[in-house]
């Protein structure tokens, strides 16, 4: 699938915003691991 330059710019901007958002969300997460045995 070939994209125009404006479409490439648009999708790259959207992907960048998603990466920033999920980076903030996961940095605030509390992980708890239970090891039995």
XYZ file of C-alpha atoms in Angstrom, residues 11-36:
26
model
C 0.200 8.374 10.540
C 3.652 8.993 11.994
C 2.235 11.804 14.143
C -0.587 9.528 15.372
C 1.854 6.721 16.195
C 4.133 9.119 18.047
C 1.224 10.410 20.136
C 0.190 6.824 20.975
C 3.727 5.928 22.086
C 3.881 8.965 24.363
C 0.452 8.232 25.851
C 1.125 4.574 26.598
C 4.584 5.402 27.941
C 2.989 7.680 30.549
C 0.283 5.138 31.411
C 2.693 2.235 31.877
C 5.172 4.296 33.876
C 2.420 4.926 36.477
C 1.364 1.269 36.705
C 2.090 -0.737 39.829
C 3.253 -4.254 39.105
C 2.924 -6.983 41.715
C 4.355 -10.411 41.174
C 3.619 -13.307 43.511
C 6.119 -16.128 43.533
C 4.781 -19.272 45.159
